Short mmCIF file of C-alpha atoms in Angstrom, two decimals:
data_model
loop_
_atom_site.label_atom_id
_atom_site.label_comp_id
_atom_site.label_asym_id
_atom_site.label_seq_id
_atom_site.Cartn_x
_atom_site.Cartn_y
_atom_site.Cartn_z
CA MET A 1190 -92.37 31.36 -50.75
CA LYS A 1191 -89.27 32.86 -52.36
CA ASP A 1192 -88.15 34.31 -49.02
CA ASP A 1193 -88.42 30.85 -47.42
CA GLN A 1194 -86.34 29.22 -50.17
CA GLU A 1195 -83.37 31.60 -49.98
CA PRO A 1196 -82.20 30.49 -46.52
CA ARG A 1197 -82.66 26.83 -47.53
CA ARG A 1198 -80.44 27.36 -50.61
CA GLU A 1199 -77.89 29.14 -48.45
CA MET A 1200 -77.75 26.15 -46.10
CA GLN A 1201 -76.50 23.96 -48.96
CA THR A 1202 -73.25 25.93 -49.17
CA GLU A 1203 -69.96 25.34 -47.35
CA GLU A 1204 -71.14 27.40 -44.38
CA ALA A 1205 -74.36 25.55 -43.66
CA GLY A 1206 -75.80 22.18 -42.76
CA LEU A 1207 -78.86 20.82 -41.01
CA LEU A 1208 -78.72 20.12 -37.27
CA ASP A 1209 -81.19 18.77 -34.77
CA GLU A 1210 -82.19 21.98 -33.03
CA SER A 1211 -83.62 20.08 -30.06
CA ASP A 1212 -80.13 18.83 -29.10
CA THR A 1213 -78.62 21.84 -27.36
CA SER A 1214 -76.07 19.73 -25.48
CA PHE A 1215 -73.90 19.12 -28.55
CA PRO A 1216 -70.39 20.50 -27.77
CA ASP A 1217 -69.13 23.62 -29.48
CA ILE A 1218 -66.84 22.43 -32.26
CA SER A 1219 -66.41 25.75 -34.04
CA GLY A 1220 -62.82 26.72 -34.69
CA ASN A 1221 -59.62 25.64 -36.44
CA TRP A 1222 -58.61 21.99 -36.46
CA ASN A 1223 -55.58 19.98 -37.54
CA MET A 1224 -56.61 16.96 -39.55
CA THR A 1225 -55.00 13.65 -40.53
CA ILE A 1226 -56.53 11.87 -43.52
CA SER A 1227 -55.88 8.16 -44.09
CA PHE A 1228 -56.95 7.05 -47.56
CA GLU A 1229 -57.34 4.05 -49.84
CA ARG A 1230 -57.64 4.66 -53.57
CA ASN A 1231 -56.65 2.90 -56.78
CA GLY A 1232 -55.20 0.00 -54.83
CA SER A 1233 -52.85 2.17 -52.75
CA GLU A 1234 -52.96 3.47 -49.20
CA GLY A 1235 -51.46 6.48 -47.47
CA THR A 1236 -51.89 9.42 -45.14
CA THR A 1237 -51.87 13.17 -45.57
CA ASN A 1238 -52.39 16.12 -43.28
CA ALA A 1239 -54.83 19.00 -43.68
CA ARG A 1240 -56.44 21.94 -41.88
CA ALA A 1241 -60.15 22.23 -41.20
CA ILE A 1242 -62.31 25.22 -40.28
CA ILE A 1243 -65.62 24.36 -38.64
CA LYS A 1244 -68.37 26.94 -38.21
CA ARG A 1245 -71.59 26.45 -36.26
CA ASP A 1246 -74.32 29.02 -36.14
CA GLY A 1247 -77.37 27.78 -34.26
CA PRO A 1248 -78.83 24.87 -36.25
CA ARG A 1249 -76.29 25.28 -39.05
CA ILE A 1250 -72.84 23.76 -39.30
CA GLY A 1251 -70.24 23.55 -42.03
CA MET A 1252 -66.63 22.54 -42.52
CA LYS A 1253 -63.97 23.56 -45.00
CA VAL A 1254 -60.91 21.33 -45.43
CA PHE A 1255 -57.66 22.56 -46.95
CA ALA A 1256 -55.23 19.80 -48.02
CA LYS A 1257 -52.15 19.82 -50.23
CA ASP A 1258 -53.87 18.39 -53.29
CA SER A 1259 -57.52 19.38 -52.78
CA ASP A 1260 -60.04 21.43 -50.82
CA SER A 1261 -63.49 20.38 -49.71
CA LYS A 1262 -66.65 22.03 -48.39
CA THR A 1263 -69.80 20.80 -46.69
CA ILE A 1264 -72.96 20.27 -48.74
CA LEU A 1265 -75.21 19.02 -45.94
CA ALA A 1266 -74.65 18.13 -42.27
CA HIS A 1267 -76.84 16.53 -39.60
CA LEU A 1268 -76.30 16.09 -35.88
CA GLY A 1269 -77.04 12.81 -34.16
CA ARG A 1270 -75.89 10.47 -31.41
CA ASN A 1271 -74.64 6.92 -31.64
CA GLU A 1272 -75.84 3.92 -29.65
CA ILE A 1273 -73.87 4.97 -26.53
CA GLY A 1274 -74.91 8.60 -26.75
CA SER A 1275 -71.72 10.13 -28.17
CA PRO A 1276 -72.27 13.16 -30.45
CA VAL A 1277 -72.01 12.24 -34.14
CA ILE A 1278 -72.05 14.33 -37.31
CA HIS A 1279 -73.27 12.85 -40.60
CA TYR A 1280 -72.35 15.05 -43.51
CA MET A 1281 -71.90 15.23 -47.26
CA PHE A 1282 -69.13 17.21 -48.91
CA ALA A 1283 -67.75 18.29 -52.27
CA VAL A 1284 -64.05 17.93 -53.14
CA GLU A 1285 -62.25 20.19 -55.59
CA PRO A 1286 -58.76 18.94 -56.64
CA LYS A 1287 -56.16 21.68 -56.94
CA SER A 1288 -54.68 20.08 -60.05
CA LEU A 1289 -55.96 17.40 -62.37
CA SER A 1290 -53.84 14.24 -62.58
CA SER A 1291 -54.10 10.83 -64.12
CA SER A 1292 -55.89 9.62 -61.00
CA SER A 1293 -58.50 12.37 -60.87
CA SER A 1294 -61.14 13.51 -63.31
CA GLY A 1295 -62.23 16.65 -61.50
CA SER A 1296 -64.49 17.50 -58.58
CA TYR A 1297 -66.34 14.71 -56.77
CA LYS A 1298 -68.54 14.19 -53.73
CA GLY A 1299 -68.35 12.17 -50.53
CA ALA A 1300 -69.99 11.35 -47.24
CA ALA A 1301 -68.56 10.96 -43.75
CA ILE A 1302 -69.53 10.08 -40.20
CA LEU A 1303 -67.56 11.83 -37.45
CA GLU A 1304 -67.81 11.01 -33.75
CA PHE A 1305 -66.85 13.58 -31.10
CA ASP A 1306 -64.84 12.15 -28.19
CA GLU A 1307 -65.81 14.21 -25.16
CA TYR A 1308 -62.77 12.93 -23.23
CA THR A 1309 -60.04 13.80 -25.72
CA GLY A 1310 -61.90 16.53 -27.59
CA GLU A 1311 -61.17 14.84 -30.93
CA LEU A 1312 -63.35 14.25 -33.96
CA SER A 1313 -62.76 11.03 -35.87
CA GLY A 1314 -64.54 8.74 -38.28
CA HIS A 1315 -64.72 7.27 -41.76
CA TYR A 1316 -65.53 8.63 -45.22
CA TRP A 1317 -66.42 7.34 -48.70
CA THR A 1318 -66.37 9.22 -52.02
CA SER A 1319 -67.81 8.98 -55.51
CA ALA A 1320 -64.20 8.73 -56.76
CA PHE A 1321 -64.08 5.18 -55.30
CA SER A 1322 -61.85 6.18 -52.43
CA LYS A 1323 -62.38 5.70 -48.72
CA GLY A 1324 -60.54 6.23 -45.48
CA SER A 1325 -60.66 7.88 -42.10
CA TYR A 1326 -60.39 11.35 -40.58
CA THR A 1327 -58.85 12.37 -37.25
CA LEU A 1328 -59.23 16.00 -36.16
CA PHE A 1329 -57.94 17.85 -33.11
CA ARG A 1330 -58.10 21.52 -32.30
CA GLU A 1331 -55.45 24.00 -33.31
CA ASP A 1332 -56.48 26.59 -30.77
CA LYS A 1333 -56.52 24.51 -27.59
CA ASP A 1334 -55.39 21.16 -26.23
CA PRO A 1335 -57.53 18.20 -27.27
CA LYS A 1336 -58.36 17.34 -23.65
CA GLN A 1337 -59.73 20.51 -22.11
CA GLY A 1338 -58.26 21.54 -18.79
CA VAL A 1339 -54.98 19.61 -19.24
CA ASP A 1340 -51.71 21.51 -19.27
CA PHE A 1341 -49.26 19.84 -21.67
CA SER A 1342 -45.77 21.18 -20.97
CA ALA A 1343 -43.76 22.15 -24.05
CA VAL A 1344 -40.63 20.18 -24.99
CA ASP A 1345 -37.70 20.88 -27.27
CA VAL A 1346 -37.58 17.48 -29.00
CA LEU A 1347 -40.42 15.13 -29.91
CA LEU A 1348 -38.98 11.69 -30.70
CA ILE A 1349 -41.27 9.10 -32.30
CA THR A 1350 -40.44 5.40 -32.58
CA ALA A 1351 -42.58 2.74 -34.27
CA LEU A 1352 -41.62 -0.47 -32.42
CA SER A 1353 -41.01 -1.46 -28.81
CA VAL A 1354 -37.37 -2.38 -29.55
CA GLU A 1355 -36.86 1.11 -31.02
CA TYR A 1356 -38.60 2.80 -28.08
CA ASP A 1357 -36.47 0.89 -25.55
CA ALA A 1358 -33.27 1.67 -27.47
CA ALA A 1359 -34.08 5.39 -27.62
CA LYS A 1360 -34.95 5.52 -23.93
CA GLU A 1361 -31.66 3.81 -23.02
CA ALA A 1362 -29.51 5.84 -25.44
CA PHE A 1363 -30.77 9.19 -24.12
CA GLN A 1364 -30.62 8.17 -20.46
CA THR A 1365 -27.65 8.44 -18.10
CA THR A 1366 -27.08 6.44 -14.94
CA ASP A 1367 -23.71 7.86 -13.91
CA GLY A 1368 -24.31 11.61 -14.13
CA ALA A 1369 -22.81 11.93 -17.60
CA ALA A 1370 -24.63 13.62 -20.48
CA GLY A 1371 -28.22 12.44 -20.73
CA VAL A 1372 -31.60 12.21 -19.05
CA GLY A 1373 -31.37 11.32 -15.37
CA LYS A 1374 -35.05 10.49 -14.87
CA TRP A 1375 -37.97 9.81 -17.19
CA ASP A 1376 -41.50 10.87 -16.25
CA GLU A 1377 -44.48 9.01 -17.71
CA VAL A 1378 -47.32 11.19 -18.98
CA LEU A 1379 -50.57 9.20 -19.12
CA THR A 1380 -53.06 12.09 -19.12
CA ASP A 1381 -54.48 10.89 -22.43
CA PRO A 1382 -54.40 7.08 -22.69
CA THR A 1383 -54.53 7.33 -26.48
CA ALA A 1384 -51.17 9.14 -26.64
CA PRO A 1385 -48.89 8.34 -23.67
CA TYR A 1386 -45.25 9.41 -23.70
CA ILE A 1387 -42.23 9.80 -21.44
CA VAL A 1388 -40.42 13.08 -20.95
CA GLY A 1389 -37.05 14.03 -19.49
CA THR A 1390 -34.46 16.80 -19.35
CA PHE A 1391 -31.19 16.10 -21.15
CA LEU A 1392 -28.30 17.53 -19.13
CA LEU A 1393 -24.79 18.28 -20.34
CA ASN A 1394 -22.18 19.28 -17.76
CA GLU A 1395 -25.01 19.65 -15.23
CA ARG A 1396 -26.86 22.21 -17.34
CA LYS A 1397 -30.04 21.73 -19.34
CA LEU A 1398 -29.38 21.17 -23.03
CA PHE A 1399 -32.91 20.20 -24.15
CA THR A 1400 -36.09 18.48 -23.04
CA VAL A 1401 -37.21 15.40 -24.94
CA ALA A 1402 -40.44 13.41 -25.16
CA ILE A 1403 -40.48 9.85 -26.56
CA ALA A 1404 -43.62 8.14 -27.83
CA LYS A 1405 -44.65 5.23 -30.04
CA PRO A 1406 -47.94 4.38 -31.76
CA THR A 1407 -49.90 1.20 -31.08
CA SER A 1408 -48.66 -0.33 -34.34
CA MET A 1409 -45.96 0.39 -36.93
CA GLY A 1410 -46.66 2.16 -40.21
CA GLY A 1411 -47.50 5.66 -41.34
CA ILE A 1412 -51.24 5.31 -40.74
CA SER A 1413 -50.63 4.95 -36.98
CA THR A 1414 -47.48 7.08 -36.73
CA GLY A 1415 -48.76 10.16 -38.58
CA PRO A 1416 -51.76 10.93 -36.32
CA LEU A 1417 -49.69 10.38 -33.15
CA ALA A 1418 -46.88 12.66 -34.34
CA THR A 1419 -49.35 15.33 -35.42
CA LEU A 1420 -51.28 15.17 -32.14
CA LEU A 1421 -48.20 15.37 -29.90
CA ALA A 1422 -46.59 18.08 -32.04
CA GLU A 1423 -49.69 20.21 -31.44
CA ARG A 1424 -49.80 19.47 -27.72
CA LEU A 1425 -46.10 19.69 -26.83
CA LYS A 1426 -45.02 22.51 -29.19
CA PRO A 1427 -41.56 20.99 -29.86
CA LYS A 1428 -38.77 22.73 -31.72
CA CYS A 1429 -38.17 19.62 -33.82
CA LEU A 1430 -39.72 16.25 -34.69
CA VAL A 1431 -37.33 13.31 -35.04
CA MET A 1432 -37.41 9.54 -35.44
CA CYS A 1433 -34.99 6.66 -34.90
CA GLY A 1434 -35.42 2.94 -35.40
CA VAL A 1435 -34.77 0.21 -37.94
CA CYS A 1436 -35.11 -0.13 -41.71
CA ALA A 1437 -34.10 -2.24 -44.67
CA GLY A 1438 -30.92 -1.05 -46.37
CA ASN A 1439 -29.85 -1.09 -49.99
CA PRO A 1440 -27.27 -3.92 -50.23
CA GLY A 1441 -25.36 -2.00 -52.88
CA GLU A 1442 -24.92 1.01 -50.59
CA VAL A 1443 -24.89 -0.13 -46.94
CA GLY A 1444 -24.13 -3.13 -44.76
CA LEU A 1445 -26.11 -4.63 -41.91
CA GLY A 1446 -25.82 -2.42 -38.85
CA ASP A 1447 -25.04 0.73 -40.83
CA VAL A 1448 -27.09 3.83 -40.03
CA VAL A 1449 -28.95 5.78 -42.71
CA VAL A 1450 -29.94 9.43 -42.32
CA SER A 1451 -32.72 10.94 -44.38
CA LYS A 1452 -31.67 13.35 -47.10
CA ILE A 1453 -35.18 13.24 -48.50
CA VAL A 1454 -38.15 10.97 -47.77
CA TYR A 1455 -41.16 10.01 -49.85
CA GLN A 1456 -44.02 7.50 -50.00
CA TYR A 1457 -42.92 5.11 -52.74
CA ASP A 1458 -46.24 3.26 -53.12
CA GLU A 1459 -48.32 6.39 -53.68
CA GLY A 1460 -49.57 6.73 -57.24
CA LYS A 1461 -51.77 4.94 -59.74
CA LYS A 1462 -51.82 1.25 -60.64
CA GLU A 1463 -53.06 0.14 -64.06
CA GLY A 1464 -52.94 -3.63 -64.39
CA ALA A 1465 -49.35 -4.69 -63.79
CA GLU A 1466 -48.02 -1.16 -64.29
CA PHE A 1467 -47.50 1.34 -61.49
CA HIS A 1468 -47.23 5.09 -62.10
CA PRO A 1469 -45.69 6.74 -59.03
CA ASP A 1470 -46.71 10.10 -57.64
CA HIS A 1471 -43.76 10.81 -55.36
CA ARG A 1472 -43.95 13.92 -53.18
CA GLN A 1473 -40.45 14.32 -51.84
CA ALA A 1474 -39.80 15.99 -48.48
CA PRO A 1475 -36.22 17.23 -48.03
CA VAL A 1476 -34.42 17.71 -44.73
CA SER A 1477 -33.26 21.30 -44.20
CA ARG A 1478 -29.83 22.14 -45.62
CA ALA A 1479 -28.46 23.04 -42.18
CA TRP A 1480 -29.55 19.75 -40.66
CA LEU A 1481 -28.34 17.74 -43.65
CA HIS A 1482 -24.92 19.39 -43.40
CA ALA A 1483 -24.77 18.62 -39.67
CA ALA A 1484 -25.72 14.99 -40.32
CA GLY A 1485 -22.88 14.71 -42.82
CA GLU A 1486 -20.41 15.62 -40.06
CA LEU A 1487 -21.42 12.74 -37.78
CA LYS A 1488 -18.71 10.18 -37.02
CA ALA A 1489 -19.73 6.65 -36.05
CA ASP A 1490 -16.49 5.98 -34.14
CA ARG A 1491 -17.68 8.40 -31.43
CA LEU A 1492 -20.56 6.08 -30.51
CA PRO A 1493 -20.65 3.21 -27.96
CA SER A 1494 -21.89 0.66 -30.52
CA TYR A 1495 -18.91 1.24 -32.82
CA GLY A 1496 -16.03 -1.26 -32.67
CA ARG A 1497 -13.70 -3.33 -34.84
CA LEU A 1498 -14.41 -6.98 -35.60
CA GLU A 1499 -12.30 -9.69 -34.04
CA GLN A 1500 -10.77 -12.21 -36.43
CA ALA A 1501 -13.38 -14.86 -35.56
CA GLN A 1502 -16.14 -12.39 -36.47
CA GLN A 1503 -14.38 -11.46 -39.72
CA ARG A 1504 -14.14 -15.13 -40.60
CA GLN A 1505 -17.83 -15.82 -39.95
CA TRP A 1506 -18.89 -12.69 -41.84
CA LEU A 1507 -16.87 -13.69 -44.92
CA LEU A 1508 -18.20 -17.27 -44.87
CA ARG A 1509 -21.80 -16.04 -44.57
CA GLN A 1510 -21.41 -13.72 -47.54
CA LEU A 1511 -20.28 -16.67 -49.65
CA HIS A 1512 -23.13 -18.79 -48.30
CA HIS A 1513 -25.61 -16.11 -49.45
CA GLY A 1514 -24.05 -16.01 -52.93
CA ASP A 1515 -22.47 -12.57 -52.47
CA ASP A 1516 -18.93 -11.48 -53.27
CA PRO A 1517 -17.44 -10.33 -49.93
CA ALA A 1518 -14.55 -8.56 -51.69
CA ARG A 1519 -17.02 -6.15 -53.33
CA HIS A 1520 -19.26 -5.64 -50.30
CA PRO A 1521 -19.69 -1.95 -49.31
CA ALA A 1522 -18.56 -2.73 -45.73
CA ARG A 1523 -15.51 -4.85 -46.61
CA ALA A 1524 -12.92 -2.11 -46.11
CA ARG A 1525 -14.34 -1.31 -42.65
CA TYR A 1526 -14.60 -4.94 -41.59
CA PHE A 1527 -11.07 -5.73 -42.78
CA PRO A 1528 -8.62 -2.86 -42.20
CA LYS A 1529 -5.53 -2.76 -44.39
CA GLY A 1530 -3.67 -6.09 -44.43
CA GLU A 1531 -6.29 -8.13 -42.55
CA TRP A 1532 -8.21 -9.38 -45.59
CA ARG A 1533 -5.23 -11.40 -46.89
CA GLU A 1534 -4.60 -12.86 -43.44
CA VAL A 1535 -8.20 -14.07 -42.97
CA VAL A 1536 -8.59 -15.44 -46.53
CA THR A 1537 -5.27 -17.27 -46.26
CA GLU A 1538 -6.38 -18.91 -43.00
CA LEU A 1539 -9.68 -20.01 -44.57
CA LEU A 1540 -7.85 -21.50 -47.57
CA GLU A 1541 -5.45 -23.40 -45.33
CA SER A 1542 -8.37 -24.68 -43.25
CA ARG A 1543 -10.06 -25.84 -46.48
CA LEU A 1544 -13.20 -23.91 -45.71
CA VAL A 1545 -12.96 -22.00 -49.00
CA GLU A 1546 -11.34 -22.65 -52.34
CA LEU A 1547 -10.42 -20.55 -55.34
CA GLU A 1548 -11.89 -21.11 -58.78
CA GLU A 1549 -10.30 -18.75 -61.31
CA GLU A 1550 -11.00 -15.31 -59.75
CA ARG A 1551 -13.82 -16.49 -57.48
CA MET A 1552 -13.83 -17.67 -53.89
CA LEU A 1553 -16.20 -20.58 -53.14
CA LEU A 1554 -17.33 -22.41 -50.01
CA THR A 1555 -16.18 -25.99 -49.63
CA ALA A 1556 -18.39 -28.65 -48.03
CA MET A 1557 -16.55 -28.05 -44.74
CA GLY A 1558 -17.12 -24.30 -45.04
CA ALA A 1559 -20.82 -24.77 -45.74
CA ALA A 1560 -21.12 -27.00 -42.67
CA GLU A 1561 -19.48 -24.34 -40.50
CA VAL A 1562 -21.87 -21.68 -41.81
CA HIS A 1563 -24.91 -23.86 -41.14
CA GLN A 1564 -23.74 -24.45 -37.58
CA SER A 1565 -23.13 -20.71 -37.09
CA LEU A 1566 -26.60 -19.84 -38.40
CA LEU A 1567 -28.13 -22.19 -35.83
CA LEU A 1568 -26.00 -21.19 -32.84
CA ASP A 1569 -24.94 -17.55 -33.33
CA VAL A 1570 -28.33 -15.85 -33.14
CA ASP A 1571 -27.50 -12.97 -30.79
CA SER A 1572 -27.29 -9.43 -32.14
CA PRO A 1573 -23.75 -8.01 -32.39
CA GLU A 1574 -22.59 -5.78 -29.54
CA ARG A 1575 -20.27 -3.65 -31.68
CA LEU A 1576 -19.66 -3.17 -35.40
CA PRO A 1577 -17.52 -0.82 -37.51
CA PHE A 1578 -20.70 0.69 -38.91
CA GLU A 1579 -20.97 3.72 -41.16
CA ILE A 1580 -23.40 6.66 -41.12
CA VAL A 1581 -24.78 7.26 -44.63
CA THR A 1582 -27.10 10.07 -45.80
CA GLY A 1583 -29.49 9.52 -48.68
CA PRO A 1584 -33.11 9.09 -49.77
CA ILE A 1585 -35.41 6.99 -47.57
CA ALA A 1586 -38.55 5.52 -49.13
CA SER A 1587 -41.65 4.72 -47.06
CA GLY A 1588 -44.25 2.10 -47.90
CA ASN A 1589 -47.30 0.53 -46.34
CA ALA A 1590 -46.03 -3.06 -46.24
CA VAL A 1591 -43.03 -4.98 -44.96
CA VAL A 1592 -40.90 -5.90 -48.00
CA LYS A 1593 -39.11 -9.20 -48.64
CA ASP A 1594 -38.20 -9.00 -52.34
CA ASP A 1595 -34.74 -8.95 -53.94
CA LYS A 1596 -36.06 -6.86 -56.83
CA VAL A 1597 -37.35 -3.94 -54.74
CA TRP A 1598 -34.12 -1.91 -55.05
CA ASP A 1599 -34.03 -2.14 -58.85
CA TRP A 1600 -37.72 -1.25 -58.93
CA LEU A 1601 -37.17 1.82 -56.75
CA SER A 1602 -34.22 2.98 -58.88
CA LYS A 1603 -36.48 2.93 -61.94
CA MET A 1604 -39.18 4.91 -60.12
CA GLY A 1605 -37.17 8.13 -59.92
CA GLN A 1606 -34.60 7.69 -57.10
CA ARG A 1607 -31.45 5.97 -58.36
CA LYS A 1608 -29.80 5.41 -54.95
CA VAL A 1609 -32.39 4.90 -52.22
CA VAL A 1610 -30.41 3.89 -49.12
CA GLY A 1611 -33.28 2.63 -46.98
CA ILE A 1612 -36.93 1.59 -47.03
CA GLU A 1613 -39.31 1.50 -44.07
CA MET A 1614 -42.89 2.50 -43.20
CA GLU A 1615 -42.99 5.78 -41.23
CA ALA A 1616 -40.51 8.42 -42.43
CA ALA A 1617 -42.88 10.07 -44.92
CA ALA A 1618 -45.55 10.43 -42.22
CA ILE A 1619 -43.03 12.06 -39.86
CA ALA A 1620 -41.96 14.54 -42.55
CA GLU A 1621 -45.60 15.36 -43.35
CA ALA A 1622 -46.47 15.97 -39.69
CA ALA A 1623 -43.37 18.14 -39.20
CA THR A 1624 -44.06 20.17 -42.33
CA LEU A 1625 -47.64 20.80 -41.24
CA ALA A 1626 -46.40 22.02 -37.84
CA GLY A 1627 -43.52 24.07 -39.31
CA LEU A 1628 -40.83 22.03 -37.51
CA ASP A 1629 -37.31 20.93 -38.33
CA TRP A 1630 -37.20 17.14 -38.69
CA ILE A 1631 -34.93 14.22 -39.42
CA VAL A 1632 -35.23 10.42 -39.59
CA ILE A 1633 -32.26 8.24 -38.59
CA LYS A 1634 -32.54 4.46 -38.87
CA GLY A 1635 -30.28 1.43 -38.53
CA VAL A 1636 -30.10 -1.25 -41.22
CA MET A 1637 -31.47 -4.55 -39.84
CA ASP A 1638 -31.83 -6.38 -43.19
CA HIS A 1639 -31.76 -5.91 -46.96
CA ALA A 1640 -35.47 -6.60 -47.66
CA ASN A 1641 -34.62 -9.89 -49.39
CA TRP A 1642 -34.85 -13.64 -48.74
CA LYS A 1643 -31.97 -13.40 -46.24
CA LYS A 1644 -34.14 -11.21 -44.00
CA ASP A 1645 -34.00 -12.10 -40.27
CA ASP A 1646 -33.97 -10.26 -36.94
CA ARG A 1647 -30.38 -10.91 -35.83
CA TYR A 1648 -29.30 -7.31 -36.43
CA LYS A 1649 -32.55 -5.71 -35.24
CA SER A 1650 -31.56 -4.70 -31.71
CA PHE A 1651 -28.12 -3.51 -32.83
CA ALA A 1652 -29.66 -1.39 -35.61
CA ALA A 1653 -32.16 0.16 -33.18
CA ARG A 1654 -29.40 0.95 -30.66
CA ALA A 1655 -26.98 2.39 -33.24
CA SER A 1656 -29.67 4.65 -34.74
CA ALA A 1657 -30.68 5.96 -31.30
CA GLU A 1658 -27.05 6.70 -30.40
CA THR A 1659 -26.58 8.50 -33.72
CA LEU A 1660 -29.71 10.61 -33.15
CA ARG A 1661 -28.53 11.47 -29.63
CA LEU A 1662 -25.15 12.65 -30.97
CA PHE A 1663 -26.88 14.65 -33.72
CA LEU A 1664 -29.25 16.44 -31.33
CA MET A 1665 -26.47 17.25 -28.88
CA GLY A 1666 -24.59 18.93 -31.72
CA ARG A 1667 -27.65 20.86 -32.88
CA PHE A 1668 -28.53 22.23 -29.45
CA GLU A 1669 -24.91 23.01 -28.55
CA ALA A 1670 -24.60 24.93 -31.84
CA ALA A 1671 -27.81 26.81 -31.01
CA GLU A 1672 -26.42 27.78 -27.60
CA GLN A 1673 -23.21 29.09 -29.16
CA THR A 1674 -25.20 31.14 -31.67
CA ILE A 1675 -27.24 32.72 -28.88
CA ALA A 1676 -24.07 33.44 -26.87
CA VAL A 1677 -22.50 35.23 -29.83
#
């Protein structure tokens, strides 16, 4: 009896689990896997990446998972099939945190159901734990392409966007129609319908500078963006992972239409919530020093979307600032919108037209000025074509919800980053996917609003276009520098 019990005890370890021996058609899933974990715990949501090692030996199967904050091992596993016949694994596991924190009291257990997709070669499913957390897993092989038999050609740049307006802006910014620098022709790659992308060769002076693939998830946010970026990074073997698009900008640091470049990124809503108090657990991801230095050298006036404001635009901008209760003289973009000498000229004209008046040291809208602003808000809804925008580097904070709250910037400054320049939903997931794959990365986004009650979409298309143009200029500089280094 003792001899019979030893193997059974051994099967309860990380290398063993129970399988249905009669099902010999279950695919071979042994090997190394990349893994994206989406989680919900303590009222917060997020994503993280991990590595998994799966071993199958006859009727036994086990999986070890290695994540940044914890490791896990299989306690018991069982093979089955769902209602449409797809292979499914039901298993229990034990989690061992690598460090104890306020949100963890030590090791805990969980259960998961994973379905094997025989078309894509992926494992995915949901899990629940005794630590009152839940979420989903997505796994794809490290050692071969997720869809067996498909040859995914390597690219130099993997560019992820989150929205259709960002995707279209990136495609247009990197494309050329007159033989100048850019991609002459995009090819659609639809081999895997779950992760389509376009790919093209960026030419400079009729020579190849780099190849680029552009993709977007089915919805915005890190939960959708992270798995897509991780999957395509594994398939396409890029040299770098980048992102452009739109964000909310800190009104004390940037104006609408300005472009922010990530110095560091982090998930600002990751941590522990106790009643009305939130205790952040920020894991900052910095851009490489070389890339940050190169970003600091970018000049907006080299880009097609850059241009000075005409006097009518200056006038409307100033009136709108007053309408919103802001002081246009102290706005971070004022010096760019009104070059030397032009401020006095525009203010004088508004005073003479009785659209504004002075009260001590303040400028106020008159009834006539307010009427002109209201008319402009109703009629002038198109996005600007050109702006004297600025490129600013700084921290970008990612969250899981769209924000419309004037207090968010003060709240973020008290949470550890005094001068966050932008907030959005995907940058932290991009950094995590790039770090897991060992890639250089950067996130460049245009400011479409200030995450407050004045939030609208008027600057959205301009912000998407300006960020894509800035990313294009940045990548051209990086790959030209690489060529010069090789030549030396």
